[in-house]
Coordinates of C-alpha atoms in Angstrom, one line a residue:
M1 CA -0.2 0.2 0.4
P2 CA 1.3 3.5 -1.1
H3 CA 2.5 5.5 2.2
D4 CA 2.2 8.7 0.4
T5 CA -1.8 9.7 1.5
T6 CA -1.4 13.6 1.3
L7 CA -4.3 14.1 -1.0
I8 CA -6.3 11.7 1.2
T9 CA -5.4 13.5 4.4
T10 CA -6.0 17.2 3.0
V11 CA -9.7 16.0 2.1
A12 CA -10.1 14.2 5.3
A13 CA -9.0 17.1 7.7
G14 CA -10.6 19.3 5.3
F15 CA -13.4 17.8 5.1
G16 CA -13.6 16.4 8.7
L17 CA -13.1 20.2 10.5
A18 CA -14.7 22.0 8.1
L19 CA -17.8 19.8 8.9
V20 CA -17.7 20.0 12.6
L21 CA -16.7 23.5 12.9
G22 CA -19.7 24.6 10.1
I23 CA -22.2 22.9 12.8
L24 CA -21.0 24.7 15.4
A25 CA -21.1 27.8 13.8
E26 CA -24.5 27.5 13.0
K27 CA -25.7 27.0 16.3
L28 CA -24.2 30.3 17.2
K29 CA -26.5 31.9 14.7
L30 CA -23.6 32.2 12.0
P31 CA -23.1 31.0 8.8
A32 CA -21.6 27.8 7.9
L33 CA -19.2 29.4 5.8
V34 CA -17.5 30.8 9.1
G35 CA -16.7 27.6 10.5
Y36 CA -15.1 26.2 7.3
L37 CA -12.6 30.0 7.0
L38 CA -12.0 28.7 10.7
A39 CA -11.2 24.7 9.5
G40 CA -9.1 26.2 7.2
I41 CA -7.1 28.3 10.0
A42 CA -6.8 25.6 12.0
I43 CA -5.2 23.3 9.4
G44 CA -2.8 25.7 7.6
P45 CA 0.5 26.8 8.7
A46 CA -0.2 29.6 10.7
T47 CA -1.6 27.6 14.2
P48 CA 0.1 24.9 15.6
G49 CA -0.6 21.1 15.0
Y50 CA -0.9 19.2 11.7
V51 CA -0.7 21.5 8.7
A52 CA -2.4 20.6 5.5
D53 CA -0.8 20.3 1.9
M54 CA -1.5 24.0 0.4
G55 CA -1.0 22.9 -3.4
T56 CA -3.4 20.0 -2.9
A57 CA -5.9 21.7 -1.0
T58 CA -5.9 24.8 -3.9
Q59 CA -6.2 22.1 -6.7
L60 CA -9.1 20.6 -4.9
A61 CA -10.7 24.3 -4.2
E62 CA -10.7 24.8 -7.9
L63 CA -12.8 21.6 -8.7
G64 CA -15.1 23.4 -6.8
V65 CA -14.8 26.8 -8.5
M66 CA -15.3 24.5 -11.5
L67 CA -18.3 22.9 -10.6
L68 CA -19.8 25.7 -9.3
M69 CA -19.2 27.5 -12.0
F70 CA -20.7 25.2 -14.7
G71 CA -24.0 24.4 -12.0
V72 CA -24.1 28.5 -12.9
G73 CA -24.1 28.2 -16.6
L74 CA -26.6 25.8 -16.5
R75 CA -29.2 28.4 -15.0
F76 CA -28.0 31.2 -17.2
S77 CA -28.6 31.5 -20.7
L78 CA -26.6 33.7 -23.5
D79 CA -29.6 36.0 -23.2
N80 CA -30.1 36.2 -19.4
L81 CA -26.7 38.0 -19.7
L82 CA -26.9 40.1 -22.5
S83 CA -29.9 41.5 -20.7
V84 CA -28.0 43.2 -18.2
K85 CA -25.2 44.1 -20.5
R86 CA -26.1 47.6 -19.8
V87 CA -26.0 48.3 -16.6
A88 CA -23.2 45.3 -15.6
L89 CA -20.8 46.3 -18.6
P90 CA -19.9 49.7 -17.7
G91 CA -20.5 49.3 -14.1
A92 CA -18.5 46.5 -13.7
I93 CA -15.3 48.7 -15.4
A94 CA -15.8 52.2 -13.2
Q95 CA -16.4 49.7 -10.2
M96 CA -13.1 48.2 -10.6
T97 CA -11.8 51.7 -11.3
V98 CA -13.0 53.4 -8.6
A99 CA -11.5 50.7 -6.4
T100 CA -8.4 50.4 -7.9
L101 CA -8.1 53.8 -7.5
L102 CA -9.0 54.0 -3.6
G103 CA -6.4 50.9 -3.0
M104 CA -4.1 52.9 -4.9
A105 CA -4.6 56.0 -3.0
I106 CA -4.4 54.1 -0.1
A107 CA -1.2 52.1 -0.7
G108 CA 0.6 56.0 -1.9
S109 CA 0.2 57.1 1.7
W110 CA 2.0 54.1 3.2
G111 CA 4.8 55.1 0.5
W112 CA 4.4 52.1 -1.7
G113 CA 5.5 52.5 -5.5
L114 CA 3.3 52.8 -8.7
G115 CA 3.2 49.0 -9.3
S116 CA 2.9 47.8 -6.1
S117 CA 0.0 50.0 -5.9
L118 CA -1.4 49.2 -8.9
V119 CA -1.5 45.7 -7.9
F120 CA -2.8 45.9 -4.5
G121 CA -5.6 48.2 -5.6
L122 CA -6.4 45.9 -8.5
S123 CA -6.8 42.8 -5.8
L124 CA -9.0 44.9 -4.0
S125 CA -11.4 45.6 -6.7
V126 CA -12.8 42.2 -8.1
A127 CA -14.8 40.1 -5.7
S128 CA -15.1 36.4 -5.3
T129 CA -17.6 34.3 -8.0
V130 CA -17.9 31.3 -5.6
V131 CA -18.9 33.6 -2.7
L132 CA -21.5 35.7 -4.4
L133 CA -23.1 32.4 -5.7
K134 CA -23.6 30.9 -2.3
A135 CA -24.9 33.8 -0.8
L136 CA -27.5 34.4 -3.9
E137 CA -28.4 30.6 -3.7
A138 CA -28.9 30.7 -0.1
R139 CA -31.1 33.9 -0.4
G140 CA -33.2 32.4 -3.5
I141 CA -32.4 35.3 -5.6
L142 CA -29.8 33.8 -8.2
E143 CA -32.7 33.7 -10.5
S144 CA -34.5 37.3 -10.4
M145 CA -33.3 40.1 -12.2
N146 CA -31.0 41.5 -9.2
G147 CA -28.7 37.9 -9.3
Y148 CA -29.0 38.5 -12.7
I149 CA -27.3 41.5 -12.5
A150 CA -24.8 40.8 -9.7
V151 CA -23.6 37.5 -12.0
G152 CA -22.9 39.5 -15.1
W153 CA -21.6 42.1 -13.1
L154 CA -18.9 39.4 -11.9
V155 CA -18.6 37.9 -15.4
V156 CA -17.6 41.4 -16.9
E157 CA -14.7 41.6 -13.6
D158 CA -13.5 38.0 -14.4
L159 CA -13.1 38.6 -18.3
A160 CA -11.1 42.1 -17.2
M161 CA -9.2 40.0 -14.9
V162 CA -8.0 37.8 -17.0
V163 CA -6.4 40.4 -19.6
V164 CA -4.8 42.1 -16.5
L165 CA -3.1 38.9 -15.9
V166 CA -1.9 38.7 -19.3
L167 CA -0.7 42.2 -19.8
L168 CA 0.9 42.5 -16.1
P169 CA 4.0 40.5 -17.1
P170 CA 5.2 42.7 -19.8
L171 CA 4.2 45.8 -18.1
A172 CA 6.6 44.7 -15.0
G173 CA 9.6 46.4 -15.8
I174 CA 7.9 49.8 -16.7
L175 CA 6.3 49.6 -13.3
G176 CA 9.4 49.0 -11.6
G177 CA 9.0 45.2 -11.3
T178 CA 11.6 42.0 -12.5
E179 CA 11.5 41.8 -16.0
T180 CA 10.0 38.5 -17.4
D181 CA 12.6 36.1 -18.9
G182 CA 13.0 35.9 -22.4
T183 CA 15.1 37.4 -25.1
F184 CA 12.0 38.8 -26.8
Q185 CA 9.2 40.2 -25.2
P186 CA 6.3 41.2 -28.2
P187 CA 4.8 44.9 -28.1
L188 CA 2.1 45.6 -25.7
W189 CA -0.5 45.9 -28.2
R190 CA 0.1 42.1 -29.5
T191 CA -0.1 41.0 -26.7
L192 CA -3.7 42.6 -25.5
G193 CA -5.1 41.6 -29.3
L194 CA -3.7 38.5 -28.8
T195 CA -5.6 37.9 -25.6
L196 CA -9.1 39.4 -26.7
L197 CA -8.7 37.2 -30.0
Q198 CA -8.2 34.2 -27.5
V199 CA -10.9 35.1 -25.3
G200 CA -13.3 36.0 -28.3
A201 CA -12.4 32.4 -30.0
F202 CA -13.1 30.3 -27.1
V203 CA -16.7 32.0 -26.3
A204 CA -17.6 31.6 -29.9
L205 CA -16.3 28.1 -30.2
M206 CA -18.4 27.7 -27.2
L207 CA -21.8 29.3 -28.6
I208 CA -21.3 28.0 -31.9
V209 CA -20.3 24.6 -32.0
G210 CA -20.5 23.8 -28.0
R211 CA -24.2 24.8 -28.0
R212 CA -24.5 22.2 -30.7
V213 CA -22.2 18.6 -29.5
M214 CA -22.6 19.1 -25.9
P215 CA -26.6 18.7 -26.0
W216 CA -25.9 15.8 -28.1
M217 CA -23.1 14.4 -26.4
L218 CA -25.8 14.3 -23.2
W219 CA -27.9 12.6 -25.6
Q220 CA -25.9 10.3 -26.9
V221 CA -25.0 9.1 -23.4
A222 CA -28.7 9.5 -21.6
R223 CA -29.6 6.9 -24.6
T224 CA -27.0 4.6 -22.5
G225 CA -29.6 4.2 -19.3
S226 CA -26.5 4.6 -16.9
R227 CA -27.0 6.5 -14.7
E228 CA -23.4 6.6 -13.8
L229 CA -22.2 7.4 -17.3
F230 CA -24.6 10.3 -17.1
T231 CA -23.0 11.5 -14.2
L232 CA -19.6 11.1 -15.5
A233 CA -20.1 12.9 -18.7
V234 CA -21.7 16.1 -16.8
I235 CA -18.7 16.2 -14.3
A236 CA -15.9 15.6 -17.5
A237 CA -17.8 18.3 -19.6
A238 CA -17.3 20.5 -17.0
I239 CA -14.2 20.2 -15.8
T240 CA -12.2 19.3 -19.2
I241 CA -13.5 22.5 -21.1
A242 CA -12.7 24.4 -17.9
F243 CA -9.0 23.0 -18.3
G244 CA -9.0 22.9 -22.0
A245 CA -10.2 26.5 -22.0
A246 CA -7.1 27.5 -19.7
E247 CA -4.3 25.7 -21.6
L248 CA -5.7 26.4 -25.0
F249 CA -7.0 30.5 -24.8
G250 CA -6.0 31.6 -21.8
V251 CA -9.5 31.3 -19.8
S252 CA -9.8 31.1 -16.7
F253 CA -11.2 27.6 -15.2
A254 CA -14.0 29.3 -13.9
L255 CA -15.0 31.5 -17.0
G256 CA -14.4 28.5 -19.3
A257 CA -16.6 25.9 -16.5
F258 CA -19.6 28.4 -16.4
F259 CA -19.3 29.0 -20.5
A260 CA -19.3 25.2 -20.5
G261 CA -22.5 24.9 -18.1
M262 CA -24.3 27.4 -20.2
V263 CA -24.2 25.9 -23.5
M264 CA -25.3 22.5 -21.7
R265 CA -28.3 24.6 -20.7
E266 CA -29.6 24.2 -24.8
S267 CA -29.9 20.6 -23.8
T268 CA -33.5 18.8 -22.3
F269 CA -31.0 17.1 -20.0
S270 CA -29.8 19.9 -18.6
H271 CA -32.0 20.2 -15.2
R272 CA -30.9 16.5 -14.7
A273 CA -27.1 17.4 -15.1
A274 CA -27.6 20.1 -12.5
E275 CA -29.1 17.7 -10.3
E276 CA -26.1 15.8 -10.7
S277 CA -23.3 17.7 -10.4
L278 CA -24.9 19.3 -7.1
P279 CA -23.7 16.9 -4.4
L280 CA -19.8 17.1 -5.7
R281 CA -20.2 20.7 -6.4
D282 CA -21.5 21.5 -3.1
A283 CA -18.7 19.5 -1.5
F284 CA -16.1 20.5 -3.5
A285 CA -16.9 24.4 -2.9
V286 CA -16.8 23.9 1.1
L287 CA -12.6 23.3 0.4
F288 CA -12.8 26.5 -1.5
F289 CA -13.5 28.3 1.9
V290 CA -11.2 26.3 3.7
S291 CA -8.3 26.7 1.5
V292 CA -8.6 30.2 2.0
G293 CA -8.8 30.0 5.9
M294 CA -5.0 28.2 5.3
L295 CA -3.8 31.3 3.5
F296 CA -4.6 33.5 6.8
E297 CA -1.7 35.3 8.7
P298 CA -2.5 36.0 12.0
G299 CA 0.7 38.0 12.4
V300 CA -1.3 40.3 10.5
L301 CA -3.9 41.9 13.0
I302 CA -1.1 42.4 15.2
E303 CA 1.7 44.3 13.1
N304 CA -1.0 46.3 10.7
P305 CA -4.2 46.5 12.3
L306 CA -5.2 49.9 11.0
R307 CA -3.8 49.3 7.3
L308 CA -6.1 46.1 7.4
I309 CA -8.5 48.2 8.7
G310 CA -8.2 50.6 5.6
V311 CA -8.3 47.9 3.5
V312 CA -11.3 46.3 5.0
A313 CA -13.0 49.6 4.7
I314 CA -12.1 49.5 0.7
I315 CA -13.4 45.8 0.3
I316 CA -16.9 46.7 2.3
I317 CA -17.6 50.4 1.9
G318 CA -15.5 51.9 -0.9
K319 CA -16.6 49.1 -3.3
S320 CA -20.0 48.9 -2.3
V321 CA -21.2 52.5 -2.1
A322 CA -19.3 52.4 -5.4
A323 CA -21.3 50.1 -6.9
A324 CA -24.6 51.3 -5.0
V325 CA -23.8 54.7 -7.1
L326 CA -23.4 52.9 -10.5
V327 CA -26.4 50.7 -10.2
I328 CA -29.2 54.0 -9.1
A329 CA -27.2 56.1 -12.2
F330 CA -29.1 53.9 -14.6
H331 CA -32.2 54.0 -12.9
Y332 CA -32.5 50.5 -10.8
P333 CA -34.2 50.7 -7.8
L334 CA -32.5 50.7 -4.2
S335 CA -33.1 46.7 -3.7
T336 CA -31.1 46.3 -6.9
A337 CA -28.2 48.8 -5.9
F338 CA -28.5 47.1 -2.1
T339 CA -28.0 43.6 -3.7
V340 CA -25.1 44.6 -6.3
A341 CA -23.5 46.1 -3.4
A342 CA -23.8 43.6 -0.7
S343 CA -22.2 40.8 -3.9
L344 CA -19.1 43.1 -4.3
A345 CA -18.2 43.7 -0.6
Q346 CA -15.5 40.7 -0.6
I347 CA -12.8 39.4 -2.5
G348 CA -11.5 35.6 -3.5
E349 CA -9.9 33.9 -5.9
F350 CA -8.5 35.9 -8.4
S351 CA -7.2 38.1 -6.0
F352 CA -5.0 35.9 -4.4
I353 CA -4.0 34.9 -8.2
L354 CA -2.8 38.5 -9.2
A355 CA -1.2 39.1 -5.5
G356 CA 1.1 35.7 -6.2
L357 CA 1.7 37.1 -9.9
G358 CA 2.7 40.6 -8.1
M359 CA 5.2 38.9 -5.9
S360 CA 6.6 36.6 -8.5
L361 CA 7.3 40.0 -10.4
G362 CA 8.6 41.9 -7.8
L363 CA 5.9 44.5 -7.9
L364 CA 4.2 43.0 -4.3
T365 CA 5.3 42.9 -1.1
A366 CA 4.7 40.1 1.4
E367 CA 3.0 42.3 3.0
G368 CA 1.0 43.7 1.1
Q369 CA -0.3 40.1 0.0
S370 CA -0.6 39.7 3.8
L371 CA -2.9 42.5 3.8
I372 CA -5.2 41.0 1.1
L373 CA -5.7 37.2 2.2
A374 CA -6.9 39.1 5.4
G375 CA -8.9 41.6 4.0
A376 CA -10.3 38.3 1.7
L377 CA -11.0 36.1 4.8
I378 CA -12.4 38.9 7.4
S379 CA -14.7 40.3 4.1
I380 CA -15.8 36.3 3.3
A381 CA -16.6 36.2 6.9
L382 CA -19.1 39.2 6.9
N383 CA -20.6 38.8 3.5
P384 CA -23.4 36.6 4.7
M385 CA -24.3 39.5 7.6
I386 CA -24.1 42.5 4.6
F387 CA -26.4 40.5 2.7
G388 CA -29.0 39.9 5.5
L389 CA -28.7 43.9 6.4
I390 CA -30.2 44.9 2.7
E391 CA -33.4 44.5 3.5
P392 CA -33.5 46.4 7.0
L393 CA -31.3 49.3 5.5
R394 CA -33.4 49.9 2.6
S395 CA -36.7 49.8 4.7
K396 CA -35.1 52.3 6.8
V397 CA -33.6 54.4 4.4
L398 CA -36.9 54.8 2.7
E399 CA -38.4 55.2 5.7
N400 CA -36.5 58.2 6.4
S401 CA -35.2 59.6 3.5
S402 CA -36.8 61.9 1.0
L403 CA -34.2 61.9 -1.1
A404 CA -34.1 57.6 -0.9
R405 CA -37.7 57.7 -1.5
Q406 CA -37.0 59.9 -4.7
L407 CA -33.9 57.4 -6.3
D408 CA -36.4 54.6 -5.5
R409 CA -39.4 56.0 -7.5
R410 CA -36.6 57.2 -10.0
R411 CA -37.9 59.3 -13.0
D412 CA -37.9 56.5 -15.7
P413 CA -39.0 56.8 -19.1
F414 CA -40.1 53.2 -18.2
A415 CA -41.6 53.3 -15.0
E416 CA -44.9 54.4 -16.5
L417 CA -47.2 53.7 -20.0
P418 CA -46.9 56.6 -22.6
A419 CA -49.8 58.6 -22.6
S420 CA -50.6 57.4 -26.1
T421 CA -50.6 53.6 -24.8
E422 CA -52.3 54.4 -21.8
E423 CA -55.9 54.8 -23.8
R424 CA -55.8 51.2 -25.2
Y425 CA -55.5 50.0 -21.8
L426 CA -57.6 51.2 -19.2
E427 CA -61.0 48.8 -18.8
G428 CA -60.6 44.7 -18.7
Q429 CA -56.7 43.7 -19.4
V430 CA -54.5 41.5 -18.3
V431 CA -51.6 42.6 -16.4
L432 CA -48.7 40.0 -16.9
V433 CA -45.8 40.0 -14.3
G434 CA -43.1 38.9 -15.8
Y435 CA -42.3 37.8 -19.4
G436 CA -39.6 35.7 -19.0
R437 CA -40.2 31.6 -21.5
V438 CA -43.4 31.5 -19.5
G439 CA -44.6 35.0 -19.8
Q440 CA -43.6 35.5 -23.6
Q441 CA -45.6 32.6 -24.2
I442 CA -48.7 33.6 -22.8
G443 CA -48.4 36.8 -24.2
E444 CA -47.9 35.7 -27.3
A445 CA -51.2 33.6 -27.0
L446 CA -52.8 36.5 -25.8
R447 CA -51.4 38.5 -28.8
G448 CA -52.9 36.2 -31.2
H449 CA -56.6 36.1 -29.8
A450 CA -56.5 40.2 -29.7
I451 CA -56.6 40.3 -25.7
P452 CA -55.2 43.6 -24.2
F453 CA -52.4 43.3 -21.6
V454 CA -49.8 45.1 -20.1
V455 CA -46.2 43.3 -19.5
V456 CA -44.8 44.1 -15.8
E457 CA -40.9 43.7 -16.0
H458 CA -38.0 43.8 -13.4
N459 CA -35.5 44.2 -16.5
R460 CA -35.6 47.8 -18.0
E461 CA -33.8 46.8 -21.2
L462 CA -36.3 44.0 -22.1
V463 CA -39.3 46.8 -21.6
E464 CA -37.3 48.9 -23.7
S465 CA -37.5 45.9 -26.1
L466 CA -41.0 45.2 -26.0
R467 CA -42.1 48.8 -26.2
K468 CA -40.4 48.7 -29.7
Q469 CA -42.8 45.8 -30.5
D470 CA -45.8 47.9 -29.6
I471 CA -46.1 46.1 -26.5
A472 CA -47.6 47.7 -23.7
A473 CA -44.6 47.4 -20.5
V474 CA -43.6 48.8 -17.6
S475 CA -40.2 48.5 -15.7
G476 CA -40.4 47.8 -11.8
N477 CA -40.9 45.3 -9.3
A478 CA -44.2 44.0 -9.4
A479 CA -44.1 44.0 -5.4
E480 CA -44.1 47.4 -5.6
P481 CA -47.8 49.3 -5.5
S482 CA -46.9 52.1 -7.8
V483 CA -45.7 49.6 -10.3
L484 CA -49.2 48.2 -10.4
I485 CA -51.0 51.4 -10.4
Q486 CA -49.1 51.8 -13.7
A487 CA -49.9 49.1 -14.7
H488 CA -54.0 50.0 -14.2
I489 CA -54.3 47.4 -12.1
A490 CA -57.4 49.1 -10.5
R491 CA -59.0 48.6 -14.1
A492 CA -57.7 45.2 -14.9
A493 CA -59.9 41.8 -15.7
M494 CA -57.2 39.9 -14.5
L495 CA -53.3 39.6 -12.8
V496 CA -50.9 37.0 -14.1
V497 CA -48.0 36.1 -12.2
A498 CA -45.7 34.1 -14.4
I499 CA -42.1 34.2 -12.6
P500 CA -41.4 32.0 -9.9
D501 CA -40.9 34.1 -7.2
T502 CA -43.1 32.6 -4.0
L503 CA -42.2 35.6 -1.7
D504 CA -43.2 38.4 -3.7
V505 CA -46.8 36.8 -4.8
H506 CA -48.3 37.8 -1.3
K507 CA -47.8 41.7 -1.5
M508 CA -48.7 41.3 -5.3
T509 CA -51.9 39.7 -4.6
E510 CA -52.9 42.3 -1.5
T511 CA -52.1 45.5 -3.3
A512 CA -54.2 43.7 -6.5
R513 CA -57.1 43.0 -4.2
T514 CA -57.0 46.5 -2.8
L515 CA -57.2 48.4 -5.3
N516 CA -59.2 45.6 -7.5
P517 CA -61.8 43.6 -5.1
D518 CA -62.8 42.1 -8.4
I519 CA -59.4 40.9 -9.8
E520 CA -58.4 37.3 -11.0
V521 CA -55.4 36.1 -9.8
A522 CA -52.8 33.5 -11.4
V523 CA -50.1 32.7 -10.4
R524 CA -47.0 30.0 -11.3
A525 CA -45.3 27.9 -8.6
Q526 CA -42.2 26.5 -8.4
S527 CA -42.8 23.2 -6.4
E528 CA -45.7 21.4 -4.6
D529 CA -44.9 23.1 -1.4
D530 CA -44.8 26.3 -3.0
A531 CA -48.1 25.3 -4.9
R532 CA -50.1 24.8 -1.2
L533 CA -48.6 28.0 0.6
L534 CA -50.5 29.8 -2.7
A535 CA -53.4 27.9 -2.4
R536 CA -54.0 29.7 0.8
E537 CA -53.1 33.4 -0.4
A538 CA -56.6 35.3 -2.1
V539 CA -55.2 33.4 -5.6
D540 CA -57.9 31.8 -7.7
R541 CA -55.8 29.8 -9.8
V542 CA -52.1 27.9 -9.3
F543 CA -50.2 26.7 -12.4
F544 CA -47.9 24.1 -11.0
G545 CA -45.6 22.2 -13.6
D546 CA -45.8 18.8 -12.9
D547 CA -49.6 19.0 -12.6
E548 CA -50.5 21.3 -15.6
L549 CA -48.1 18.8 -17.8
A550 CA -50.3 15.8 -16.7
K551 CA -53.4 17.4 -17.6
G552 CA -51.5 18.3 -21.1
M553 CA -51.0 15.1 -21.7
A554 CA -54.2 13.2 -20.3
N555 CA -56.0 16.2 -22.9
H556 CA -53.8 14.9 -25.8
I557 CA -54.7 10.7 -24.5
L558 CA -58.2 11.9 -24.4
K559 CA -58.9 13.4 -27.5
R560 CA -57.1 10.9 -29.2
F561 CA -59.1 8.4 -28.0
A562 CA -62.7 10.5 -28.2
P563 CA -65.5 9.0 -30.2
P564 CA -66.0 10.1 -33.8
P565 CA -69.4 12.8 -33.9
G566 CA -72.5 10.7 -33.8
K567 CA -70.9 7.5 -32.2
G568 CA -70.6 6.6 -28.5
A569 CA -68.5 5.3 -26.0
N570 CA -69.0 2.0 -27.4
A571 CA -67.1 2.9 -30.3
V572 CA -64.0 4.2 -28.4
A573 CA -64.4 0.5 -26.5
R574 CA -63.9 -1.2 -30.0
R575 CA -61.4 0.6 -31.3

């Protein structure tokens, strides 16, 4: 039997201690990930006793990142990302710029050079995708418009960091670091152009070829009837594509896995693929937090407490305020601004990679790396609590600030119907909440029968597109009474909620019944439990996927075996 059990002992120690401390954290009303971080500190080099292999733990954590991003890709389509490009693309770039300048300013005040300050600021500007996804999933808002914006924002950040990591080595000499080895260094414009070309080639390959090949591959594996082979196919696709993307195209593991999941979403087996990868995804994601804890240097708390406070302030306050201001500037409500702000109030994997590269190039000192790692651990530990403050803080701000109420209502041209449109939708219309896959099918059916309807949609870009198609649409959250008022709910015949958000249905129904007691309410449920809860509300009809599917199939069968006109049931029996 081999004696080298580094991998086994690292996994056993990581999982075992994370389980114990995770349970203890939950008992103390703290997020479980705090326990995972403490487990990493306990088996890291900064504490006495057993020290796990850092290289092994880091690679296992990378597997968790790949599987987690693959799972997110299975839930997101290209349309989801494109729908938030107007806020995510400029917002992410502007927020990274602000955070980088803040980091450079505080580093400059410590007497650091330009190169060190730049690497330090960039390391503080990019948030951890893993931490964000865990927070959004825990609150059930990953597939909401706020979740789409937050994820799209971080995808832009990840793409920007890929470019930074490629450009930093050739710029090291100019910034005061160590020149990279080699007799020939290509011009900067060529390096940048090659990087953008590689990333573009990978994205094009996945969207053009992958969208056809991967669903076909899953179908072929599913035809074997082997559950083991199907699970293997899903995991192999996630990891091999992520690895290939990094090796061949210079794209990060996380982005490679994300696009792999996004193209596999085209398959009819995407839901099954998500279920099969879920256990491994959650298990290896735990190792990510353990590996972060192993990097922590407790000495920085004693040696440079004031500097560490400044770093944490930039991460949690500076970045968050900048992001919130930018989101509000794009005419999104305070709930969206606070969600994005909380999402960015932490740093993670790309910060570690950039800090390590900065040290190897002589651009960052060991002190700078320790401050970045300590800031990451503290911000990750605090992030769930920051998310928990979103709703109370939003309510408090709206209650006490007239400016905040004005900003939340915002003078958005898409937040109310144009006067020319209102005349057609003042009596007996359907108010359709949500215009996703389900809402679009409902809308097309209503248009086909010339039934007037008004769409209420959180996505401003989609509202703009609908109005160009001469479809009445209002931008906003239908849980807000003012939004339903703009859709003329008081004179509507029916309220149809086509979004899978059970939490806000009560508010929508209450507003609709208050303004229009005779209105009929029909809602969509995601699960049987949701259907039971909604049935207790003042809802006339609840549509649940499995029930409606069974009814549709049953009706099809009954039509097939229905007796011909003029014939009785005996004729059917003889057929």
